[in-house]
Structure formats: C-alpha cells, structure tokens
Amino acid sequence: MDGAIIGIVIGIVTMMIMIIKTRIPVALAMIVACLIMGLFAGMVPDALVSAIKSGFGGVLGGIGLIIAFGVMMGACFERSGAAVRMAKTFVKICGKGREDIALGLTGVIVAIPVFCDSAYIILHSLVRAISRNTGRSAVGLGVTLALGLLITHALVPPTPGPIAVAGILGVDLGVYMVWGLAVSIPMMLLSIIYIRKVGKEYYRVPSDDGWITSEADWANLEKIEEVDDSKLPGNFISFGPIFIPIALILANTLINKGDSTFHTVISLLGNPVVAVGIGVIIALYGLTTHIDRKDMIGSMDDALSSTGLILVVTGCGGAMGAVLKASGAGPVAAEAIASSGIPALLVPLAISSMLRLIQGSATASMMVAATMSLPLVESLGLDPVFVALACAVGPVGFSHLNDSYFHIISRTLGISDLPDQLKIWTVSSTIAWAIGSSIVLLLNLILAEAVQLLILLCQ
C-alpha cells in the first residue's frame, strides 16, 4: 500500500482515538494527524510545518470575520425577542392545526444567525404556550422546532460549520446559501410525517404541576398568556438582519461583474464579510436599542468568547487540507476511491456521519469531512457545492448521548427513559439525515446528467 494512504489511515485513526479516549482537544489532535499524514507521504519537516501554517491562516483569513459577525448577530437575536416574533409570524401564516410546520420553518430561519441550542432554549417557552393553548403535544412541536434549528445550523451559513466547509472547499457563499436552504426546507417538512406520529404516541402538554398525558385532561386546563406582541420587535426589523445580507450576497453572486459604479457597489456590499457586517449593524440599531449599551456589548463579548475553539478547529481543518494537497496524499486517496467504484460523493457523507456518531460534535464532523474530501473535488472533478452539502448533511443524523443537544431536548420535553429519548429524537434526526442525503445525491446525479447532456448538444 502507498505510504500516503497508510499515513491518511493512521492519521485519522490516531486523531479519533485522541479525541475520544484522551484529554487532547480536537484542534491539537488534528495537527498531530497532519504531521502523521505529511511524514508518511515523505514531506520534509520544514515544508510540512509551512503547509500547516499557510493552510491554517488561509482558511481563517477568508471566513474568520464572517463567523465572528454571525455570532454577534446571534447575540442580538437572543436578547431582543426577534426569534419569538418570527415564530409568532409563521404560526399566524400557517394557520390553526399547522403549528408544527410554523415552528419548523421558524427553526430553519432562526438558526441562520443563532446557534441551535441557544435558539431552542429561547423558543421553548413558546412551544409550551402553543401546546397548552392548542392541545398539540409539546413533544411533536418541540422536536419539529429542534430539528428545523439543527438542519439549518448544519447546512446554511453564516453558522460556523457551513462557513468553514465553504471556506475549505472554496464554495461561493451565495450559491451555498441557496442550495443549503433548498435542501433544508424539504428535509424539515418531510420529517414531520414521522414526528407527528411520535407526538401522538407521546402525548404531553405542560401544566402547572408537570405534564398532562391525555387530551381529556387538557380540555380542563387553563390557557396561558403568550408573549405580548407589543413587547416584540416588528416583522421587518426581525427578519431584516437575516434576509438583507442574504439578498446582498446573492446579488453579488448573480450579477455579472463590470466596471460601472453599480457593479462596484454591489461587489462591495455583496461581499460576505461586508454583507453580514451590515446585518449586525441592522440588528444592533433595529433590535437592541432598548437594551443597555454595556449590557449588549457584554452579551456580544460573551458570544464571541465561545467561538475561539470553533475558529481554531476551522483553521486546523484548513491546515490538514493544505498538508493533503502539498504532500500529494490527497490525490493518491482520490485515485484509490475512484478505482474502487464507490460513488465519490458518498465519501464526505460517510466521513461526517461516522464522526458525528462517534464524537458528537456536528461542526467538527463536517469540517474534518470537508478537509478529507478536498482532494476528491480537485482530482475527480466533483462539484464542490454538493461535496459541501454532503459534508453538512452527515452531522444532522445520529444525535445521541454524546450530543448536548440530545439532552437539552429530552430534558425540556420531559422524556426521561433512554429508549423513549432515542425513539423521539435520535430516530427523528436520522430520518432527516436520510432524507437530506437522498436529496443531495439525487440533485448531484440529475445535474451531472444535465451537464453531460448539455455538452453532447453543444458538440
């Protein structure tokens, strides 16, 4: 077996053992894996270290500010009540009897700037209120919200995972946003079929003393007041910080380049760093003016302090990609996969899914998968957008005991038995994973066939 392939296998196995069994953090484990891969591929130590440093800085230089701005925007949403306003708006639009769809759509949108666990905790009080006032099971409503949040957290920038994947694979952010949303929404909607079944099986409506488990008891339950609309920000200013940056980035992606003043302005405002920065300014001055300045700055500082590990792990992903490229190990691995007959797009999906199952972190799983899949893009001519989507869909499934989100959902919905927890959340997330994986593979197949047909017609 080629030394480069041996190095990749030993590097990955060593990295996983260090992450799961030792005190060594993810970032350091990734750097050790880089050293193993590079040395087995025959790299000179100086060149190996240079590749690690250049790869680390190259990725962070492109996406570090976007991640930071996205986290600052998320802090504004958490403090202002904008997430609750969005949920109430979707409930009104979807109508009676479709509250779960409304909460799922809320999750898909709110998780664009806010971390899914924080957003779930913010919106859980609304889940309880809707459940108590409508008689719908809080289990079905809560799981749909949680899944919508998780799906977008994994697939749509500017949350750190998708941003990192896009940076590592060199995917245009505007294009990735469109495809991420196009895959996220059907994933959530189709998963509701199973979640509604689970909601009926585990009927729970919150009461003052705990949980009511029969509809007959709910009929006698006193309704509770939801958040007063007058205390929430308006729709435009709630949705604006998310949709205005997306519109600017898409405009920059879709409008042809030119030398006119118009093209220059669009190029500037549609740059992802500038666009997300504009979103932060809109959120600060549109959503948080009623919050004390020092208090709001403190909230943003706290939010930014939590991104240090994410940024370091993202940079380490870039370092690993640079080592695989500089050493020639990546192309060797890609050639081995091509000769095996395995569909190449299954590789990033399998890597991210396996890592999610083993170590629990969705963000780390997709970043490592993107790094390991980079050679496939360059050597096998795969579309980087669909490789990125495959990396991102993988961590949606297999959420279980090693995932903090699993425990947050189970605890807030009053589910204490492990078999019930697995059936309610783990199975739901894995069904969403299967749906998303199928959509990505099918889209890649259809578009690949369309491109081939276009080439034939043009000849």
Short mmCIF file of C-alpha atoms in Angstrom, two decimals:
data_model
loop_
_atom_site.label_atom_id
_atom_site.label_comp_id
_atom_site.label_asym_id
_atom_site.label_seq_id
_atom_site.Cartn_x
_atom_site.Cartn_y
_atom_site.Cartn_z
CA MET A 1 0.00 0.00 0.00
CA ASP A 2 1.22 3.52 -0.81
CA GLY A 3 2.83 5.37 2.13
CA ALA A 4 0.49 8.32 1.65
CA ILE A 5 -2.59 6.10 2.03
CA ILE A 6 -1.10 4.45 5.12
CA GLY A 7 -0.42 7.90 6.58
CA ILE A 8 -4.01 9.03 5.99
CA VAL A 9 -5.42 5.90 7.65
CA ILE A 10 -3.04 6.09 10.65
CA GLY A 11 -3.58 9.85 10.95
CA ILE A 12 -7.38 9.56 11.01
CA VAL A 13 -7.38 6.62 13.44
CA THR A 14 -4.89 8.39 15.74
CA MET A 15 -6.94 11.58 15.64
CA MET A 16 -10.16 9.76 16.54
CA ILE A 17 -8.51 7.88 19.42
CA MET A 18 -7.10 11.12 20.82
CA ILE A 19 -10.47 12.89 20.57
CA ILE A 20 -12.49 10.07 22.11
CA LYS A 21 -10.11 8.48 24.65
CA THR A 22 -7.62 11.17 25.76
CA ARG A 23 -7.54 14.72 27.12
CA ILE A 24 -6.11 16.04 23.88
CA PRO A 25 -8.51 18.60 22.35
CA VAL A 26 -9.83 18.36 18.79
CA ALA A 27 -7.55 21.08 17.40
CA LEU A 28 -4.34 19.52 18.71
CA ALA A 29 -5.45 16.06 17.59
CA MET A 30 -5.97 17.41 14.07
CA ILE A 31 -2.48 18.92 13.99
CA VAL A 32 -0.95 15.62 15.15
CA ALA A 33 -2.88 13.90 12.35
CA CYS A 34 -1.48 16.47 9.89
CA LEU A 35 2.07 15.65 11.00
CA ILE A 36 1.48 11.89 10.64
CA MET A 37 -0.04 12.28 7.15
CA GLY A 38 2.71 14.58 5.95
CA LEU A 39 5.60 12.50 7.28
CA PHE A 40 4.23 9.23 5.87
CA ALA A 41 3.82 10.98 2.50
CA GLY A 42 7.53 11.90 2.58
CA MET A 43 7.27 15.65 3.29
CA VAL A 44 10.32 17.46 4.61
CA PRO A 45 9.60 18.77 8.17
CA ASP A 46 10.08 22.44 7.22
CA ALA A 47 7.72 22.11 4.26
CA LEU A 48 5.22 20.22 6.41
CA VAL A 49 5.11 22.92 9.09
CA SER A 50 4.88 25.64 6.42
CA ALA A 51 1.90 23.88 4.84
CA ILE A 52 0.19 23.64 8.23
CA LYS A 53 0.68 27.36 8.93
CA SER A 54 -0.37 28.53 5.47
CA GLY A 55 -3.45 26.28 5.45
CA PHE A 56 -4.48 27.46 8.92
CA GLY A 57 -4.17 31.15 8.07
CA GLY A 58 -5.62 30.81 4.58
CA VAL A 59 -8.96 29.43 5.76
CA LEU A 60 -9.36 31.78 8.72
CA GLY A 61 -8.46 34.78 6.57
CA GLY A 62 -11.45 34.07 4.38
CA ILE A 63 -14.11 33.13 6.93
CA GLY A 64 -12.99 34.24 10.41
CA LEU A 65 -14.75 37.61 10.31
CA ILE A 66 -17.94 36.11 8.87
CA ILE A 67 -18.13 33.63 11.75
CA ALA A 68 -17.49 36.40 14.30
CA PHE A 69 -20.12 38.73 12.78
CA GLY A 70 -22.63 35.88 12.62
CA VAL A 71 -22.13 35.16 16.32
CA MET A 72 -22.59 38.87 17.17
CA MET A 73 -25.84 38.93 15.19
CA GLY A 74 -26.99 35.83 17.03
CA ALA A 75 -26.44 37.60 20.37
CA CYS A 76 -28.71 40.42 19.19
CA PHE A 77 -31.45 37.93 18.27
CA GLU A 78 -31.17 36.15 21.60
CA ARG A 79 -31.63 39.34 23.63
CA SER A 80 -34.21 41.19 21.53
CA GLY A 81 -37.13 38.80 21.13
CA ALA A 82 -36.76 38.72 17.32
CA ALA A 83 -36.78 34.91 17.30
CA VAL A 84 -40.11 34.84 19.15
CA ARG A 85 -41.54 37.41 16.71
CA MET A 86 -40.56 35.17 13.77
CA ALA A 87 -42.21 32.15 15.37
CA LYS A 88 -45.46 34.02 16.04
CA THR A 89 -45.48 35.31 12.46
CA PHE A 90 -45.07 31.82 11.00
CA VAL A 91 -47.80 30.46 13.28
CA LYS A 92 -50.14 33.17 12.00
CA ILE A 93 -49.25 32.47 8.36
CA CYS A 94 -49.52 28.67 8.60
CA GLY A 95 -52.80 28.75 10.47
CA LYS A 96 -54.53 26.56 13.04
CA GLY A 97 -53.54 22.89 13.05
CA ARG A 98 -50.19 23.55 11.37
CA GLU A 99 -48.32 24.94 14.37
CA ASP A 100 -45.62 22.29 13.99
CA ILE A 101 -44.88 23.42 10.42
CA ALA A 102 -44.72 27.01 11.65
CA LEU A 103 -42.22 26.10 14.36
CA GLY A 104 -40.15 24.05 11.90
CA LEU A 105 -39.94 26.98 9.49
CA THR A 106 -39.06 29.24 12.43
CA GLY A 107 -36.20 26.88 13.25
CA VAL A 108 -34.95 26.90 9.66
CA ILE A 109 -34.78 30.72 9.63
CA VAL A 110 -33.72 31.49 13.21
CA ALA A 111 -30.76 29.07 13.14
CA ILE A 112 -29.15 31.03 10.30
CA PRO A 113 -27.65 33.51 12.80
CA VAL A 114 -28.28 31.80 16.18
CA PHE A 115 -26.74 28.56 17.50
CA CYS A 116 -29.39 25.85 17.54
CA ASP A 117 -29.16 25.03 21.26
CA SER A 118 -29.48 28.70 22.28
CA ALA A 119 -32.36 29.26 19.86
CA TYR A 120 -34.18 26.18 21.14
CA ILE A 121 -33.94 27.35 24.75
CA ILE A 122 -35.20 30.84 23.76
CA LEU A 123 -38.18 29.44 21.83
CA HIS A 124 -39.09 26.58 24.16
CA SER A 125 -41.40 28.78 26.25
CA LEU A 126 -43.37 29.49 23.06
CA VAL A 127 -43.59 25.73 22.38
CA ARG A 128 -45.07 25.23 25.85
CA ALA A 129 -47.57 28.06 25.35
CA ILE A 130 -48.71 26.80 21.94
CA SER A 131 -49.01 23.24 23.27
CA ARG A 132 -51.05 24.29 26.27
CA ASN A 133 -53.36 26.60 24.31
CA THR A 134 -53.98 24.26 21.35
CA GLY A 135 -53.73 20.81 22.91
CA ARG A 136 -50.96 19.78 20.48
CA SER A 137 -48.32 17.55 22.04
CA ALA A 138 -45.25 19.50 23.13
CA VAL A 139 -43.16 16.52 22.00
CA GLY A 140 -44.19 16.89 18.36
CA LEU A 141 -43.93 20.68 18.44
CA GLY A 142 -40.60 20.74 20.27
CA VAL A 143 -38.92 18.08 18.13
CA THR A 144 -40.02 19.82 14.91
CA LEU A 145 -38.59 23.13 16.17
CA ALA A 146 -35.37 21.45 17.32
CA LEU A 147 -34.94 19.63 14.01
CA GLY A 148 -35.53 22.77 11.94
CA LEU A 149 -32.88 24.54 14.02
CA LEU A 150 -30.40 21.66 13.68
CA ILE A 151 -30.83 21.29 9.91
CA THR A 152 -30.11 24.94 9.15
CA HIS A 153 -27.35 25.06 11.76
CA ALA A 154 -25.65 22.34 9.72
CA LEU A 155 -26.44 23.46 6.18
CA VAL A 156 -26.82 27.25 5.92
CA PRO A 157 -24.17 29.96 6.55
CA PRO A 158 -23.25 32.06 8.49
CA THR A 159 -23.24 29.48 11.29
CA PRO A 160 -19.62 28.33 11.82
CA GLY A 161 -19.88 24.79 10.38
CA PRO A 162 -21.24 25.66 6.92
CA ILE A 163 -18.97 28.72 6.73
CA ALA A 164 -15.94 26.55 7.48
CA VAL A 165 -16.96 23.89 4.96
CA ALA A 166 -17.48 26.54 2.28
CA GLY A 167 -14.07 28.07 3.04
CA ILE A 168 -12.22 24.75 2.99
CA LEU A 169 -13.83 23.61 -0.27
CA GLY A 170 -13.80 27.04 -1.96
CA VAL A 171 -17.58 27.22 -2.44
CA ASP A 172 -19.23 30.54 -3.31
CA LEU A 173 -21.18 31.56 -0.23
CA GLY A 174 -24.21 32.87 -2.12
CA VAL A 175 -24.58 29.66 -4.11
CA TYR A 176 -24.13 27.58 -0.97
CA MET A 177 -26.83 29.55 0.88
CA VAL A 178 -29.35 28.91 -1.90
CA TRP A 179 -28.63 25.18 -2.08
CA GLY A 180 -28.50 24.87 1.70
CA LEU A 181 -31.97 26.36 2.08
CA ALA A 182 -33.27 24.33 -0.90
CA VAL A 183 -32.22 21.12 0.87
CA SER A 184 -33.11 22.23 4.43
CA ILE A 185 -36.79 23.03 3.89
CA PRO A 186 -37.86 19.67 2.36
CA MET A 187 -35.75 17.85 4.97
CA MET A 188 -37.76 19.52 7.72
CA LEU A 189 -41.17 19.20 6.04
CA LEU A 190 -40.81 15.50 5.16
CA SER A 191 -39.50 14.65 8.63
CA ILE A 192 -42.74 16.00 10.15
CA ILE A 193 -44.55 12.86 8.93
CA TYR A 194 -42.66 10.76 11.49
CA ILE A 195 -42.59 13.47 14.17
CA ARG A 196 -46.39 13.82 14.14
CA LYS A 197 -46.67 10.07 14.73
CA VAL A 198 -44.28 10.32 17.68
CA GLY A 199 -46.14 13.35 19.03
CA LYS A 200 -49.37 11.38 19.16
CA GLU A 201 -47.69 8.39 20.77
CA TYR A 202 -46.01 10.54 23.42
CA TYR A 203 -48.79 13.00 24.18
CA ARG A 204 -47.54 15.63 26.60
CA VAL A 205 -48.99 19.07 27.33
CA PRO A 206 -47.33 21.22 30.01
CA SER A 207 -49.31 22.06 33.13
CA ASP A 208 -48.51 23.92 36.32
CA ASP A 209 -47.65 20.63 38.05
CA GLY A 210 -45.75 18.89 35.26
CA TRP A 211 -47.20 17.18 32.19
CA ILE A 212 -50.68 16.16 31.11
CA THR A 213 -50.72 12.94 29.09
CA SER A 214 -54.34 12.76 27.87
CA GLU A 215 -56.44 15.07 25.71
CA ALA A 216 -59.39 14.71 28.10
CA ASP A 217 -57.34 16.29 30.91
CA TRP A 218 -56.13 19.07 28.59
CA ALA A 219 -59.73 20.21 27.94
CA ASN A 220 -59.99 21.31 31.58
CA LEU A 221 -56.60 23.04 31.62
CA GLU A 222 -56.43 26.80 31.98
CA LYS A 223 -54.87 28.53 28.97
CA ILE A 224 -51.80 30.73 29.45
CA GLU A 225 -50.86 34.12 28.08
CA GLU A 226 -48.31 34.18 25.27
CA VAL A 227 -45.76 36.96 24.93
CA ASP A 228 -47.45 40.31 24.28
CA ASP A 229 -46.90 41.31 20.63
CA SER A 230 -46.37 44.94 21.67
CA LYS A 231 -43.23 43.91 23.56
CA LEU A 232 -41.66 42.26 20.50
CA PRO A 233 -39.86 43.93 17.56
CA GLY A 234 -41.71 44.27 14.25
CA ASN A 235 -41.53 41.77 11.41
CA PHE A 236 -39.34 43.83 9.09
CA ILE A 237 -36.67 44.56 11.65
CA SER A 238 -36.80 40.96 12.95
CA PHE A 239 -36.31 39.33 9.54
CA GLY A 240 -34.20 42.13 8.02
CA PRO A 241 -30.82 41.33 9.65
CA ILE A 242 -31.02 37.83 8.13
CA PHE A 243 -32.59 38.43 4.72
CA ILE A 244 -30.84 41.69 3.77
CA PRO A 245 -27.32 40.15 3.96
CA ILE A 246 -28.57 37.07 2.09
CA ALA A 247 -30.05 39.30 -0.63
CA LEU A 248 -26.80 41.29 -0.94
CA ILE A 249 -24.66 38.14 -1.17
CA LEU A 250 -26.98 36.62 -3.77
CA ALA A 251 -26.98 39.85 -5.78
CA ASN A 252 -23.19 39.81 -5.86
CA THR A 253 -23.26 36.15 -6.93
CA LEU A 254 -25.87 36.56 -9.68
CA ILE A 255 -25.00 39.96 -11.20
CA ASN A 256 -22.27 39.85 -13.81
CA LYS A 257 -19.04 41.63 -12.96
CA GLY A 258 -18.44 45.03 -14.52
CA ASP A 259 -16.59 48.33 -14.15
CA SER A 260 -19.61 50.59 -13.54
CA THR A 261 -20.32 52.28 -10.21
CA PHE A 262 -23.32 50.00 -9.75
CA HIS A 263 -21.22 46.86 -10.13
CA THR A 264 -18.59 48.27 -7.76
CA VAL A 265 -21.20 49.00 -5.08
CA ILE A 266 -22.78 45.55 -5.43
CA SER A 267 -19.36 43.91 -5.31
CA LEU A 268 -18.60 45.74 -2.06
CA LEU A 269 -21.95 45.34 -0.31
CA GLY A 270 -22.36 41.76 -1.52
CA ASN A 271 -19.01 40.62 -0.18
CA PRO A 272 -19.95 38.16 2.58
CA VAL A 273 -17.87 39.94 5.23
CA VAL A 274 -19.47 43.33 4.45
CA ALA A 275 -22.99 41.89 3.99
CA VAL A 276 -23.01 40.05 7.33
CA GLY A 277 -21.46 43.12 8.96
CA ILE A 278 -24.39 45.19 7.64
CA GLY A 279 -26.73 42.62 9.15
CA VAL A 280 -25.05 43.07 12.54
CA ILE A 281 -25.45 46.87 12.34
CA ILE A 282 -29.15 46.50 11.42
CA ALA A 283 -29.64 44.11 14.34
CA LEU A 284 -27.82 46.39 16.78
CA TYR A 285 -29.69 49.57 15.90
CA GLY A 286 -33.00 47.95 15.00
CA LEU A 287 -33.38 45.27 17.66
CA THR A 288 -31.35 46.21 20.73
CA THR A 289 -31.87 49.95 21.30
CA HIS A 290 -33.98 49.18 24.40
CA ILE A 291 -31.13 47.18 25.93
CA ASP A 292 -28.40 48.97 27.90
CA ARG A 293 -25.32 49.57 25.74
CA LYS A 294 -22.85 47.99 28.16
CA ASP A 295 -25.16 45.03 28.72
CA MET A 296 -25.47 44.38 24.97
CA ILE A 297 -21.73 44.73 24.37
CA GLY A 298 -21.16 42.27 27.22
CA SER A 299 -23.55 39.79 25.59
CA MET A 300 -21.67 40.04 22.28
CA ASP A 301 -18.31 39.66 24.03
CA ASP A 302 -19.58 36.53 25.79
CA ALA A 303 -20.83 35.15 22.47
CA LEU A 304 -17.51 35.86 20.76
CA SER A 305 -15.56 34.17 23.56
CA SER A 306 -17.33 30.92 22.73
CA THR A 307 -16.13 30.99 19.10
CA GLY A 308 -12.42 30.66 19.86
CA LEU A 309 -12.43 26.86 19.71
CA ILE A 310 -14.55 26.88 16.55
CA LEU A 311 -12.12 29.23 14.80
CA VAL A 312 -9.09 27.18 15.86
CA VAL A 313 -10.68 23.89 14.72
CA THR A 314 -11.66 25.57 11.43
CA GLY A 315 -8.07 26.70 10.91
CA CYS A 316 -6.81 23.20 11.70
CA GLY A 317 -9.15 21.87 9.03
CA GLY A 318 -7.52 24.24 6.55
CA ALA A 319 -4.09 23.06 7.73
CA MET A 320 -5.00 19.41 7.14
CA GLY A 321 -6.28 20.22 3.68
CA ALA A 322 -3.05 22.05 2.84
CA VAL A 323 -0.97 19.09 4.02
CA LEU A 324 -3.01 16.62 1.96
CA LYS A 325 -2.55 18.83 -1.10
CA ALA A 326 1.14 19.65 -0.65
CA SER A 327 2.13 16.07 0.17
CA GLY A 328 0.28 14.53 -2.75
CA ALA A 329 -1.55 12.24 -0.33
CA GLY A 330 -4.93 13.70 -1.26
CA PRO A 331 -4.76 12.88 -4.98
CA VAL A 332 -3.49 9.38 -4.17
CA ALA A 333 -6.50 8.81 -1.90
CA ALA A 334 -8.85 10.21 -4.55
CA GLU A 335 -7.40 7.87 -7.16
CA ALA A 336 -7.88 4.90 -4.83
CA ILE A 337 -11.53 5.83 -4.26
CA ALA A 338 -12.13 6.30 -7.99
CA SER A 339 -10.66 2.87 -8.79
CA SER A 340 -12.74 1.19 -6.07
CA GLY A 341 -16.01 2.03 -7.82
CA ILE A 342 -17.52 3.70 -4.74
CA PRO A 343 -19.60 6.79 -5.64
CA ALA A 344 -17.25 9.59 -4.64
CA LEU A 345 -19.98 11.75 -3.08
CA LEU A 346 -20.66 9.02 -0.51
CA VAL A 347 -17.19 9.58 0.95
CA PRO A 348 -17.78 13.01 2.57
CA LEU A 349 -21.24 11.89 3.66
CA ALA A 350 -19.85 8.74 5.29
CA ILE A 351 -16.97 10.56 6.99
CA SER A 352 -19.12 13.30 8.52
CA SER A 353 -21.83 10.81 9.55
CA MET A 354 -19.32 8.47 11.19
CA LEU A 355 -17.59 11.29 13.06
CA ARG A 356 -20.94 12.62 14.26
CA LEU A 357 -21.89 9.19 15.57
CA ILE A 358 -18.55 8.70 17.33
CA GLN A 359 -17.71 12.08 18.85
CA GLY A 360 -20.95 14.09 18.80
CA SER A 361 -19.86 17.50 17.50
CA ALA A 362 -21.67 18.42 14.28
CA THR A 363 -19.34 21.33 13.49
CA ALA A 364 -16.13 19.35 13.97
CA SER A 365 -17.56 16.41 11.97
CA MET A 366 -18.35 18.44 8.87
CA MET A 367 -15.07 20.37 8.97
CA VAL A 368 -12.94 17.22 9.14
CA ALA A 369 -15.06 15.66 6.37
CA ALA A 370 -14.58 18.74 4.16
CA THR A 371 -10.84 18.62 4.73
CA MET A 372 -10.60 14.93 3.85
CA SER A 373 -12.84 15.43 0.80
CA LEU A 374 -10.95 18.36 -0.72
CA PRO A 375 -8.71 16.08 -2.84
CA LEU A 376 -11.83 14.48 -4.36
CA VAL A 377 -13.01 17.85 -5.62
CA GLU A 378 -9.72 18.65 -7.28
CA SER A 379 -8.81 15.16 -8.55
CA LEU A 380 -12.19 13.70 -9.53
CA GLY A 381 -13.86 16.87 -10.77
CA LEU A 382 -16.72 16.76 -8.25
CA ASP A 383 -18.94 19.80 -7.81
CA PRO A 384 -17.70 21.41 -4.57
CA VAL A 385 -21.21 22.64 -3.72
CA PHE A 386 -22.57 19.10 -3.47
CA VAL A 387 -19.48 17.86 -1.66
CA ALA A 388 -20.07 20.67 0.86
CA LEU A 389 -23.74 19.71 1.21
CA ALA A 390 -22.79 16.06 1.74
CA CYS A 391 -20.36 17.09 4.49
CA ALA A 392 -23.07 19.19 6.13
CA VAL A 393 -25.95 16.70 5.89
CA GLY A 394 -23.95 13.94 7.61
CA PRO A 395 -23.96 15.50 11.10
CA VAL A 396 -27.74 16.03 11.09
CA GLY A 397 -28.33 12.37 11.94
CA PHE A 398 -27.28 10.04 14.74
CA SER A 399 -27.69 12.56 17.57
CA HIS A 400 -27.47 10.57 20.81
CA LEU A 401 -25.92 10.55 24.29
CA ASN A 402 -22.65 12.24 23.29
CA ASP A 403 -24.52 15.27 21.92
CA SER A 404 -25.50 18.03 24.40
CA TYR A 405 -28.46 18.98 22.18
CA PHE A 406 -29.90 15.47 22.73
CA HIS A 407 -30.03 16.09 26.48
CA ILE A 408 -31.45 19.62 26.17
CA ILE A 409 -34.35 18.38 24.04
CA SER A 410 -35.07 15.32 26.19
CA ARG A 411 -35.00 17.30 29.44
CA THR A 412 -37.20 20.17 28.26
CA LEU A 413 -39.80 17.78 26.82
CA GLY A 414 -39.97 15.69 29.98
CA ILE A 415 -38.63 12.50 28.39
CA SER A 416 -36.52 10.59 30.92
CA ASP A 417 -36.33 6.99 29.65
CA LEU A 418 -33.44 6.36 27.27
CA PRO A 419 -35.41 4.16 24.80
CA ASP A 420 -38.02 6.91 24.52
CA GLN A 421 -35.33 9.59 24.07
CA LEU A 422 -33.74 7.60 21.25
CA LYS A 423 -37.08 6.96 19.54
CA ILE A 424 -38.19 10.58 19.81
CA TRP A 425 -35.03 12.49 18.92
CA THR A 426 -32.33 10.15 17.58
CA VAL A 427 -34.66 8.46 15.11
CA SER A 428 -36.16 11.81 14.04
CA SER A 429 -32.74 13.33 13.35
CA THR A 430 -31.62 10.21 11.49
CA ILE A 431 -34.75 10.25 9.31
CA ALA A 432 -33.94 13.87 8.43
CA TRP A 433 -30.37 12.74 7.63
CA ALA A 434 -31.67 10.02 5.28
CA ILE A 435 -33.97 12.50 3.53
CA GLY A 436 -31.23 15.09 3.17
CA SER A 437 -28.69 12.54 1.94
CA SER A 438 -31.13 11.29 -0.69
CA ILE A 439 -31.89 14.83 -1.87
CA VAL A 440 -28.21 15.75 -2.19
CA LEU A 441 -27.27 12.55 -4.03
CA LEU A 442 -30.28 12.86 -6.35
CA LEU A 443 -29.61 16.53 -7.14
CA ASN A 444 -25.97 15.76 -7.86
CA LEU A 445 -26.95 12.90 -10.17
CA ILE A 446 -29.58 14.96 -12.04
CA LEU A 447 -27.32 17.96 -12.52
CA ALA A 448 -24.38 15.80 -13.57
CA GLU A 449 -26.56 14.13 -16.20
CA ALA A 450 -27.85 17.55 -17.32
CA VAL A 451 -24.30 18.85 -17.75
CA GLN A 452 -23.31 15.79 -19.78
CA LEU A 453 -26.39 16.22 -21.98
CA LEU A 454 -25.57 19.89 -22.50
CA ILE A 455 -22.03 19.01 -23.53
CA LEU A 456 -23.32 16.49 -26.07
CA LEU A 457 -25.79 19.02 -27.50
CA CYS A 458 -23.06 21.62 -27.84
CA GLN A 459 -20.73 19.30 -29.75
#
